[in-house]
mmCIF file of C-alpha atoms in Angstrom:
data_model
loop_
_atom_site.group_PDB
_atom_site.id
_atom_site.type_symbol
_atom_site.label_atom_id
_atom_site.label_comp_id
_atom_site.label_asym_id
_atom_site.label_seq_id
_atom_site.Cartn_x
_atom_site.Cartn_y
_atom_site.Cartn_z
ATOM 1 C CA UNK J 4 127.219 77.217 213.101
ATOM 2 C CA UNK J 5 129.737 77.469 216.086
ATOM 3 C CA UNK J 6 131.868 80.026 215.872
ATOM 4 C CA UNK J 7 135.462 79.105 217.370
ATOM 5 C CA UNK J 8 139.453 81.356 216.862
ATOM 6 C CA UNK J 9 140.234 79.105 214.885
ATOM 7 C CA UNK J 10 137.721 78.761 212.543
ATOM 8 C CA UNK J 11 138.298 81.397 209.822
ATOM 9 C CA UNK J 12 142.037 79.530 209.745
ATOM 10 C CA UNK J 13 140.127 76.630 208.667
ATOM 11 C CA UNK J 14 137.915 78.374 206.074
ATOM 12 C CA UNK J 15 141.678 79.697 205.009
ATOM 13 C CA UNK J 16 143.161 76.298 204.020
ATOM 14 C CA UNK J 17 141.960 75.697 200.344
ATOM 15 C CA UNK J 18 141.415 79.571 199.221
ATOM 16 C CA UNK J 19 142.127 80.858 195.979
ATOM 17 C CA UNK J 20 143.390 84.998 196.269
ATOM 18 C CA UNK J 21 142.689 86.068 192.470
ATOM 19 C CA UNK J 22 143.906 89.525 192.937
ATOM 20 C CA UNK J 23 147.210 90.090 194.827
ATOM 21 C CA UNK J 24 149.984 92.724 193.897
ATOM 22 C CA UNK J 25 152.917 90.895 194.151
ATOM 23 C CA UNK J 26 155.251 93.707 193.132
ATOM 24 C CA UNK J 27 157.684 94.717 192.304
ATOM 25 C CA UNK J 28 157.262 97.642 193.178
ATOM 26 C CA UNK J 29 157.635 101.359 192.615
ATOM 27 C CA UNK J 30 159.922 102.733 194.957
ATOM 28 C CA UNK J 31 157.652 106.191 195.611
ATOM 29 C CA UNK J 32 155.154 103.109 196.217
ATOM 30 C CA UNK J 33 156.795 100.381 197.899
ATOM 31 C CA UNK J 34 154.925 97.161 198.891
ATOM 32 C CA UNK J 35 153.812 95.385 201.722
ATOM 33 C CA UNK J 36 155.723 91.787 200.969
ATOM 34 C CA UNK J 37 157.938 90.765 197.911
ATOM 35 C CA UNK J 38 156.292 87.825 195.932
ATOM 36 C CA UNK J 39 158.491 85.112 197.510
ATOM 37 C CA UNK J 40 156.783 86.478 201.074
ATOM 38 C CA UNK J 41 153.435 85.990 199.816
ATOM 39 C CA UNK J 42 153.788 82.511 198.193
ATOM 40 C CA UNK J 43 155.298 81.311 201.436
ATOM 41 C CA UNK J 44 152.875 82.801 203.690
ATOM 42 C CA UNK J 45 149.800 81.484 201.023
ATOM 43 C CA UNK J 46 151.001 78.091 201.471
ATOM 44 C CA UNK J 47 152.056 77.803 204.943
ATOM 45 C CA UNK J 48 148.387 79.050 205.416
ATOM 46 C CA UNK J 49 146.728 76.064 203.587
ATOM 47 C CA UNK J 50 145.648 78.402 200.651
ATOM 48 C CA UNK J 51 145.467 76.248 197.640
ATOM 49 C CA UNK J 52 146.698 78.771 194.589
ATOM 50 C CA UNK J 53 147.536 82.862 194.305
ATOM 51 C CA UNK J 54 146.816 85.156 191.035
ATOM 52 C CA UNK J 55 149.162 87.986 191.046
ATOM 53 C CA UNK J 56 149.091 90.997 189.464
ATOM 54 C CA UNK J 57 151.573 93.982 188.223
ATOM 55 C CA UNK J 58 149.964 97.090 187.145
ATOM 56 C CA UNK J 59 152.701 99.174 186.615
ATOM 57 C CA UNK J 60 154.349 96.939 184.048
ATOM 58 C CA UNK J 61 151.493 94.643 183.240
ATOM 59 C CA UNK J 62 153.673 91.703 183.150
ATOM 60 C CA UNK J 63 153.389 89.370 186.131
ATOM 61 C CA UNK J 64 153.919 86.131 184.128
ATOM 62 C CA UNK J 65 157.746 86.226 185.267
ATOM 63 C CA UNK J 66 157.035 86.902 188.630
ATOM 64 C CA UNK J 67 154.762 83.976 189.130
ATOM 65 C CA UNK J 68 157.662 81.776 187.393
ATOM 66 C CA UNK J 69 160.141 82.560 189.815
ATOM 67 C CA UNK J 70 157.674 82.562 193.068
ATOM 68 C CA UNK J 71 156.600 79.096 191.603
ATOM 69 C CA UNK J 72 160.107 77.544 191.704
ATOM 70 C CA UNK J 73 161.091 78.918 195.111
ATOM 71 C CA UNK J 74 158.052 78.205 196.775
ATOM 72 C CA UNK J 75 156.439 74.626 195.187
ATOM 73 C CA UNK J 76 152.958 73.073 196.034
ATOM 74 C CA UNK J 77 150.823 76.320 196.101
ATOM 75 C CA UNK J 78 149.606 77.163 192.159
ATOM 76 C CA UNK J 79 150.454 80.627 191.483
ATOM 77 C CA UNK J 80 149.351 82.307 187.971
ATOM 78 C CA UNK J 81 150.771 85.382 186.627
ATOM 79 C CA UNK J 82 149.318 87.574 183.748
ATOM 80 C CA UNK J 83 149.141 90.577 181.392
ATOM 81 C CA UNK J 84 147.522 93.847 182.382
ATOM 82 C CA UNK J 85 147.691 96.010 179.493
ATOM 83 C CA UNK J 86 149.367 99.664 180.464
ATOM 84 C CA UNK J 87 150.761 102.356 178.499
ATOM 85 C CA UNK J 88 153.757 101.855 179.778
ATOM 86 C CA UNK J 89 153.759 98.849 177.123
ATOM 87 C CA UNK J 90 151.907 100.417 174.484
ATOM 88 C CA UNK J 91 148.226 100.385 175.748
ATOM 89 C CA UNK J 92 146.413 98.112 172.981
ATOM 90 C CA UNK J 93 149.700 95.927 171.973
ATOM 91 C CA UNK J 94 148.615 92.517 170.698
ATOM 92 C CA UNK J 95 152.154 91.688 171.065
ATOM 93 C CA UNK J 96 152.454 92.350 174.362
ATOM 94 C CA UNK J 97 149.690 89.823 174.812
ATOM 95 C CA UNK J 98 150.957 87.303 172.623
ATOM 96 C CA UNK J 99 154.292 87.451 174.442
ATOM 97 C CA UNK J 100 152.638 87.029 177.671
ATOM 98 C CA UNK J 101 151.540 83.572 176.935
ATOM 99 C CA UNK J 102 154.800 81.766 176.765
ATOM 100 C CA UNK J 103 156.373 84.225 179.389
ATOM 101 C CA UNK J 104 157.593 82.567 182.441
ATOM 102 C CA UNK J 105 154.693 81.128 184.092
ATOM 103 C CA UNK J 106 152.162 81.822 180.933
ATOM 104 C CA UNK J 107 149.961 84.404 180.927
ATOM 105 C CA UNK J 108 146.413 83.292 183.198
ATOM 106 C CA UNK J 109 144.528 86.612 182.573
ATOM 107 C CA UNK J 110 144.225 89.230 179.812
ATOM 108 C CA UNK J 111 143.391 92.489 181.664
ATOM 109 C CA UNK J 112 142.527 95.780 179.982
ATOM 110 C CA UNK J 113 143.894 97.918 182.063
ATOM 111 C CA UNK J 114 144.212 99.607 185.734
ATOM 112 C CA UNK J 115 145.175 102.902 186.125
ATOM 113 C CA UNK J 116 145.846 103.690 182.642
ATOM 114 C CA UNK J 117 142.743 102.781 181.447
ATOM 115 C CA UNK J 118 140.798 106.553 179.704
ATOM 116 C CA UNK J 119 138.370 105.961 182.280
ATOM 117 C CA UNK J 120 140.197 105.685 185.153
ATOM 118 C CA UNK J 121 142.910 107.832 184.166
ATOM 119 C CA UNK J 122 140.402 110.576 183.283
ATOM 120 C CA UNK J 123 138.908 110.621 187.004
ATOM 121 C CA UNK J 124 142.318 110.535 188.894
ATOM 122 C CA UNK J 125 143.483 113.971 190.197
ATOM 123 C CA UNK J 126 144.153 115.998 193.524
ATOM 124 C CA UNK J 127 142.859 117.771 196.119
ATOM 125 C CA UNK J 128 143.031 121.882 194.976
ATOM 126 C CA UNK J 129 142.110 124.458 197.734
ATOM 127 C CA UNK J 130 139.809 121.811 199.668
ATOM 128 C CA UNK J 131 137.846 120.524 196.380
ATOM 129 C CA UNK J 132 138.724 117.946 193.635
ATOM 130 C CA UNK J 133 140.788 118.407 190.177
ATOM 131 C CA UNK J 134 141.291 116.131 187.507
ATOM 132 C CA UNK J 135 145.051 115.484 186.818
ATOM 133 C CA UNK J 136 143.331 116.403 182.867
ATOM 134 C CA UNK J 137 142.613 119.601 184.391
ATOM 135 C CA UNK J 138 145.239 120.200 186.751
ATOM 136 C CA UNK J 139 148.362 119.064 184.356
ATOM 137 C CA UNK J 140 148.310 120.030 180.401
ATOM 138 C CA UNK J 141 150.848 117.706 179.997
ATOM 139 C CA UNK J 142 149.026 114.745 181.318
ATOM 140 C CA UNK J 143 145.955 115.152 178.927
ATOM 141 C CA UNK J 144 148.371 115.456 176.179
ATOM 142 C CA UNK J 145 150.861 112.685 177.502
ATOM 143 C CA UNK J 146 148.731 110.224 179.320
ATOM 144 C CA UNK J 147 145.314 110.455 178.814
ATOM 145 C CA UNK J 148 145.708 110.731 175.220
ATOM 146 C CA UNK J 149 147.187 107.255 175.066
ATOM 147 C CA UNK J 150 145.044 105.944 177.919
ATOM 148 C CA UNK J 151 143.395 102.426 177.163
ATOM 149 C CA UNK J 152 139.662 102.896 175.378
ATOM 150 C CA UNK J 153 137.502 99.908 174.262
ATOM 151 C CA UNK J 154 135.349 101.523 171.320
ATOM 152 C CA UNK J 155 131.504 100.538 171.935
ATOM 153 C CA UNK J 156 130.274 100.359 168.022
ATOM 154 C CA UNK J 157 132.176 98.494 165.325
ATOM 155 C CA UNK J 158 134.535 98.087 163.458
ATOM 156 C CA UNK J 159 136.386 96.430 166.000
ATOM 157 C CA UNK J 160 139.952 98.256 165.893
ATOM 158 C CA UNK J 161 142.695 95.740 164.593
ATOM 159 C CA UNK J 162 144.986 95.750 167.543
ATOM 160 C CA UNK J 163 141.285 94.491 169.606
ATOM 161 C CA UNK J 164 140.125 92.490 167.143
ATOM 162 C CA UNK J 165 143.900 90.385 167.272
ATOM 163 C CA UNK J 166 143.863 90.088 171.567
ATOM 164 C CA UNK J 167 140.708 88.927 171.985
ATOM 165 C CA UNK J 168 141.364 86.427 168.525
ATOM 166 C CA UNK J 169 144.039 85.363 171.243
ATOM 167 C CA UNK J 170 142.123 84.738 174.247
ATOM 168 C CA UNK J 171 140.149 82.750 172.633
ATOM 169 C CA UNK J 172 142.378 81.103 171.052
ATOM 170 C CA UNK J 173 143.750 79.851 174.363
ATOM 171 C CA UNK J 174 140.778 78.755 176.338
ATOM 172 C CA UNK J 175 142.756 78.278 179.896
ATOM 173 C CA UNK J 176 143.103 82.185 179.966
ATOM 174 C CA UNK J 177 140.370 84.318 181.179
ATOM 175 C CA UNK J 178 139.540 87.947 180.317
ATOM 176 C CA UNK J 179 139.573 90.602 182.719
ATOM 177 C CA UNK J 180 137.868 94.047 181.961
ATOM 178 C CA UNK J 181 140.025 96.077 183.853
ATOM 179 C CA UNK J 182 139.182 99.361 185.386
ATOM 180 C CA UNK J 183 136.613 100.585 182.549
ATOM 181 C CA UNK J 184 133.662 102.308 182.115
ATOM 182 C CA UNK J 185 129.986 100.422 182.954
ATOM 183 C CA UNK J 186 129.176 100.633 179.322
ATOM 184 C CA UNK J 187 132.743 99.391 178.547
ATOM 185 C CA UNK J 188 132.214 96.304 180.599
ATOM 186 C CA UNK J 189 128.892 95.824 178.839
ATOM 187 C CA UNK J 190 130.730 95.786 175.119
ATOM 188 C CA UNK J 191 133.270 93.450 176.468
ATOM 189 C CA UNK J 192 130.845 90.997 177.663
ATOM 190 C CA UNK J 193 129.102 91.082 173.975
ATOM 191 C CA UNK J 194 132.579 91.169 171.939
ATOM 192 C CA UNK J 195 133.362 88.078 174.688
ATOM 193 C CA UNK J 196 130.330 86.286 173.324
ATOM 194 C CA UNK J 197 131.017 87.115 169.635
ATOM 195 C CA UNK J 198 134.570 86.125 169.621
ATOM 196 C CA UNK J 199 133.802 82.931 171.737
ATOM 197 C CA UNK J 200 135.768 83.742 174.696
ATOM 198 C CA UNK J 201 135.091 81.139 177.649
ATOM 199 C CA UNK J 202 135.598 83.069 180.694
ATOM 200 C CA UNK J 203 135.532 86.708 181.451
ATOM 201 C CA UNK J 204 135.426 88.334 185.212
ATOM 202 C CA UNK J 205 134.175 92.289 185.452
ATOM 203 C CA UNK J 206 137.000 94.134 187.977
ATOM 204 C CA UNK J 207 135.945 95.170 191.079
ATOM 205 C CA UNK J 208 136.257 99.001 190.454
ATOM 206 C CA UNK J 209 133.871 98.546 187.353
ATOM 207 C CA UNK J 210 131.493 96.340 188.618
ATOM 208 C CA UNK J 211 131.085 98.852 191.658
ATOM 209 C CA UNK J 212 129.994 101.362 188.485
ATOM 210 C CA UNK J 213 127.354 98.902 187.307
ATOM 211 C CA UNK J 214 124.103 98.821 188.209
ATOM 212 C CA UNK J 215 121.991 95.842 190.199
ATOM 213 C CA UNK J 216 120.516 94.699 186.639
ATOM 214 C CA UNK J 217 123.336 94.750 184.780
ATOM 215 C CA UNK J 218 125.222 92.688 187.394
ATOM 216 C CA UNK J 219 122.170 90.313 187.054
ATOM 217 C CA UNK J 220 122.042 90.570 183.528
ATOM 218 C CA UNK J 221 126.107 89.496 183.429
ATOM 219 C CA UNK J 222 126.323 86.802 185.975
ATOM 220 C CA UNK J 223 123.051 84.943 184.144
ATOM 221 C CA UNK J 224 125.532 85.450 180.748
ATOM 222 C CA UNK J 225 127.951 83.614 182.429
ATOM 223 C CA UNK J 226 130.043 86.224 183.797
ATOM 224 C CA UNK J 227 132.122 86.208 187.007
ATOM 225 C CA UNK J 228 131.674 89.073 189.053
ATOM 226 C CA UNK J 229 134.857 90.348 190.999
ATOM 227 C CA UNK J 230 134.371 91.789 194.981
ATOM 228 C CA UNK J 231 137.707 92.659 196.794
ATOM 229 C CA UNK J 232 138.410 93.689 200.471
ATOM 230 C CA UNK J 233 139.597 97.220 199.354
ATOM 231 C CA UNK J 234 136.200 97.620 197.919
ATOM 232 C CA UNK J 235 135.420 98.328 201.825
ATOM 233 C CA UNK J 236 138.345 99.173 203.743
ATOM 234 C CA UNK J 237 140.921 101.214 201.956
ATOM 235 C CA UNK J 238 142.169 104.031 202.901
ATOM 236 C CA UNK J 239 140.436 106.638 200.791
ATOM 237 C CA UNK J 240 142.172 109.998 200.152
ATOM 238 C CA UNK J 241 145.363 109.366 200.671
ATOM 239 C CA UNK J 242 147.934 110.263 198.338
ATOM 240 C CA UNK J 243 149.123 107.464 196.399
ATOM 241 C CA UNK J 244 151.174 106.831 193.146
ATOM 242 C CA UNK J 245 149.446 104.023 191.885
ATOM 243 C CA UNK J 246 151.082 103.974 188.463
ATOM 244 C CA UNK J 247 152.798 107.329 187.743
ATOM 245 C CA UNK J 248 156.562 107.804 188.648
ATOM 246 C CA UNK J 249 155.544 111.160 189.093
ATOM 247 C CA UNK J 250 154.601 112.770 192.632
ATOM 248 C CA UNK J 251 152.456 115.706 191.182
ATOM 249 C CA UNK J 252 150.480 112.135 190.003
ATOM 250 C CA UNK J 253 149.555 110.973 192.807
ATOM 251 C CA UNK J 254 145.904 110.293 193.329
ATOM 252 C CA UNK J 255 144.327 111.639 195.847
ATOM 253 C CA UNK J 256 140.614 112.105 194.479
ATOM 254 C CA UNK J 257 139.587 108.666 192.432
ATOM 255 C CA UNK J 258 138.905 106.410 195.487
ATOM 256 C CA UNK J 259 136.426 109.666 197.107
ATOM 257 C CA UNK J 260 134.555 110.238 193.545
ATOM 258 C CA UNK J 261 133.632 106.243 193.846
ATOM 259 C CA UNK J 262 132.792 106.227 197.629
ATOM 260 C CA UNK J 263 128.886 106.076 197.005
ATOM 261 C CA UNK J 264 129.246 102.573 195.032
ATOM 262 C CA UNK J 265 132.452 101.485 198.060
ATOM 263 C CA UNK J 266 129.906 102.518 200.929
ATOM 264 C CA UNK J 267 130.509 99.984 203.683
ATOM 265 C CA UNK J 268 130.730 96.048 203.892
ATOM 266 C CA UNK J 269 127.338 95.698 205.038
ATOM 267 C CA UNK J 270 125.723 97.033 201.461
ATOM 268 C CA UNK J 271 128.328 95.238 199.245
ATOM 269 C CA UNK J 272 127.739 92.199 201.010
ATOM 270 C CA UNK J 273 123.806 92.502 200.435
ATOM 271 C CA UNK J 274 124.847 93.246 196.438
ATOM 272 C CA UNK J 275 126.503 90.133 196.473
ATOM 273 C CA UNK J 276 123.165 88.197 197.775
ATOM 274 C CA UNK J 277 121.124 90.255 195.203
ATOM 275 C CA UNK J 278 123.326 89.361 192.120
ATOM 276 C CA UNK J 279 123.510 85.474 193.323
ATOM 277 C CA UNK J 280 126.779 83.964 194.554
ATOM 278 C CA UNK J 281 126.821 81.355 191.547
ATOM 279 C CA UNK J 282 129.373 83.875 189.685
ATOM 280 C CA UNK J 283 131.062 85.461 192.678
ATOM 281 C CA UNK J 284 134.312 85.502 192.591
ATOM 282 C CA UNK J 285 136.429 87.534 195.609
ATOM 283 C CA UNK J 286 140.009 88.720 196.532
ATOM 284 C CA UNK J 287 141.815 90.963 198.578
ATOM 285 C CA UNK J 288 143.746 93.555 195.997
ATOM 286 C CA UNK J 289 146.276 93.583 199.136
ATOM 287 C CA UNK J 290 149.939 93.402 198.504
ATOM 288 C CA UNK J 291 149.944 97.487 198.912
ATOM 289 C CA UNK J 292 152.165 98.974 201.885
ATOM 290 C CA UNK J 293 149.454 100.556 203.751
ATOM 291 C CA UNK J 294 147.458 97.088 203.929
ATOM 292 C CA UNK J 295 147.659 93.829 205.594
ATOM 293 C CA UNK J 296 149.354 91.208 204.115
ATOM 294 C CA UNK J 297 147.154 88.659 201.506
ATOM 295 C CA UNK J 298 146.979 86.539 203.771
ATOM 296 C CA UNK J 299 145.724 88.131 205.742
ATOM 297 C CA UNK J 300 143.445 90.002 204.171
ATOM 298 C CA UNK J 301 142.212 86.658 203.430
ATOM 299 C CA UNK J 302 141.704 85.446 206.685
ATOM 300 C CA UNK J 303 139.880 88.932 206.826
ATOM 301 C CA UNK J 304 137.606 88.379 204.344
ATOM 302 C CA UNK J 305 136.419 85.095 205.403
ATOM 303 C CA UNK J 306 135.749 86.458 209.247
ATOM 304 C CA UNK J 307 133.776 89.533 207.703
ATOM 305 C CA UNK J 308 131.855 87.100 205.670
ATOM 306 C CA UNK J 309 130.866 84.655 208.689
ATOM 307 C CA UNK J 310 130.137 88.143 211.025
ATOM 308 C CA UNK J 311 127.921 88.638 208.119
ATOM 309 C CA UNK J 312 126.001 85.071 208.609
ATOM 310 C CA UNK J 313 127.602 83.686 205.360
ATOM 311 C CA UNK J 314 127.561 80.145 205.743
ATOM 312 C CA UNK J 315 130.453 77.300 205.263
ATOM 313 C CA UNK J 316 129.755 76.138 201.864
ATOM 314 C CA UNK J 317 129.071 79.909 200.431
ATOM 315 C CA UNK J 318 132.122 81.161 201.524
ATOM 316 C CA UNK J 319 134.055 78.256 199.809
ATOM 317 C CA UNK J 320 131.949 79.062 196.915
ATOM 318 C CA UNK J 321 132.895 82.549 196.753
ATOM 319 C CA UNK J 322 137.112 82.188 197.899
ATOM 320 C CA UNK J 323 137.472 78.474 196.512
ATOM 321 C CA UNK J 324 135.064 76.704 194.038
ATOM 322 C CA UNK J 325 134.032 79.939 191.660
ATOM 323 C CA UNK J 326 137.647 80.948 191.755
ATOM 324 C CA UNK J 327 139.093 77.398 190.302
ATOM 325 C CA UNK J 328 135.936 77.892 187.826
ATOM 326 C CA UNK J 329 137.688 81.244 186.591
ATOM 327 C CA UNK J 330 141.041 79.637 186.271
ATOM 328 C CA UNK J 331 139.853 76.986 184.413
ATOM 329 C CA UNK J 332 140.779 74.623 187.373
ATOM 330 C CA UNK J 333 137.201 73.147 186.910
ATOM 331 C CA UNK J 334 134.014 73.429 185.658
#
């Protein structure tokens, strides 16, 4: 293959980005580009459709509307990611979602509100790290307490039960597991397959918590497999308020307790060869102030992958075809 400037460009035009945040924003957390600024720069790149995300609110279904009538000919999808800033579990949050604005793409379970993730967040303390559970009374009994859980026996809890009833019920949305626990993602997949739920993708921060097998195990189910560019260059550490208005909650401490399973591109690209690139899907999770643009972070992606002696047709099978296969685009 001959390597040329212009060739990740190329490899660009046709791309799918199924995890930007778009914003808005929190202003203690203020963005990189506004959603109008992303749309334009996706399609005056060549990229064929962007998936964008709000994980503050949850509802980017709106957002997507808007971005799609100022900026036509790109595809951009909007969903729900359930937060506890909308009641955690709320089937009618969900139901809402899919005749909001653009229509809800995705059902998500969660970011940083999720029990696990919110359970692992804290801050640096006199050089080592504390849970904000720890740190803060009032966030065990305020936030954690309402955090998002997915049980793992039955009965399946009513307000469950009715959201993934929904998903299925609408077979061009896809499920997204959200930032949960490895054997949360595991009970998802098998409540997926009970309810008949056509299309589920594990989230990059949970999938980095799963083991080689169980990867294996999911992608030969039929599951798609999420790898961003943050997985391997973010910058770790650094106080950020991800989801809390509060500055005492900033995280400092969630992206160093993962850093054995975000250990360099050079392992997480050899994971993605072990699992099998059928159900690959990948992103950047850009959109945050401190990173490039989307875009960018495409363009990125795709010159990481070729330094890594992907070839042609697998990188369009990992940033176009198994993407449109996830949005129901095609089979």
């Amino acid at each position: 293959m001959r390597r040329t400037i212009e060739l990740p460009d190329e490899l660009l035009v046709g791309t799918i980005d199924t995890h930007i945040h778009s914003g808005p924003w929190l202003t203690s957390c203020p963005g990189r580009v506004d959603p109008f600024q992303i749309a334009q720069q996706a399609k005056a790149a060549g990229m064929a459709g962007v998936v964008f995300y709000d994980h503050t609110l949850g509802n980017s279904c709106g957002t997507a509307w808007l971005a799609g009538r100022a900026v036509p000919d790109i595809d951009i999808f909007g969903g729900i990611i359930l937060t506890s800033a909308q009641g955690g579990m709320n089937p009618r949050a969900v139901k809402t979602a899919l005749y909001y604005g653009a229509g809800a793409r995705f059902v998500h379970f969660g970011a940083h509100c999720t029990h696990h993730m919110a359970s692992r967040e804290g801050a640096m303390v006199d050089g080592r790290p504390v849970p904000f559970k720890d740190l803060y009374p009032r966030f065990a009994e305020e936030e954690l307490s309402r955090a998002i859980r997915i049980p793992l026996v039955d009965p399946v809890p009513a307000e469950l039960e009715e959201i993934l009833t929904l998903i299925a019920e609408h077979p061009d949305i896809y499920m997204n597991t959200g930032h949960v626990s490895p054997e949360e993602v595991m009970r998802l997949a098998d409540l997926a397959e009970r309810f008949g739920i056509r299309r589920m993708v594990v989230a990059h921060p949970a999938r980095a918590l799963l083991g080689l097998d169980q990867q294996k195990n999911l992608a030969a189910r039929g599951v798609f497999l999420e790898g961003c560019c943050s997985d391997w260059m973010f910058h770790r550490g650094l106080p950020r308020t991800n989801y809390y208005i509060e500055r005492e909650y900033a995280d400092e401490i969630a992206g160093i307790a993962n850093a054995p399973q975000f250990s360099g591109v050079v392992p997480w690209a050899r994971q993605l060869r072990q699992i099998g690139l059928d159900q690959i899907v990948l992103g950047t999770d850009y959109g945050i102030g401190s990173g490039p643009t989307p875009v960018e972070g495409m363009r990125l992606l795709i010159s990481t992958l070729l330094d890594l002696n992907f070839g042609i047709d697998e990188i369009a099978l990992l940033t176009k075809r198994n993407p449109a296969r996830l949005l129901g685009l095609a089979e």
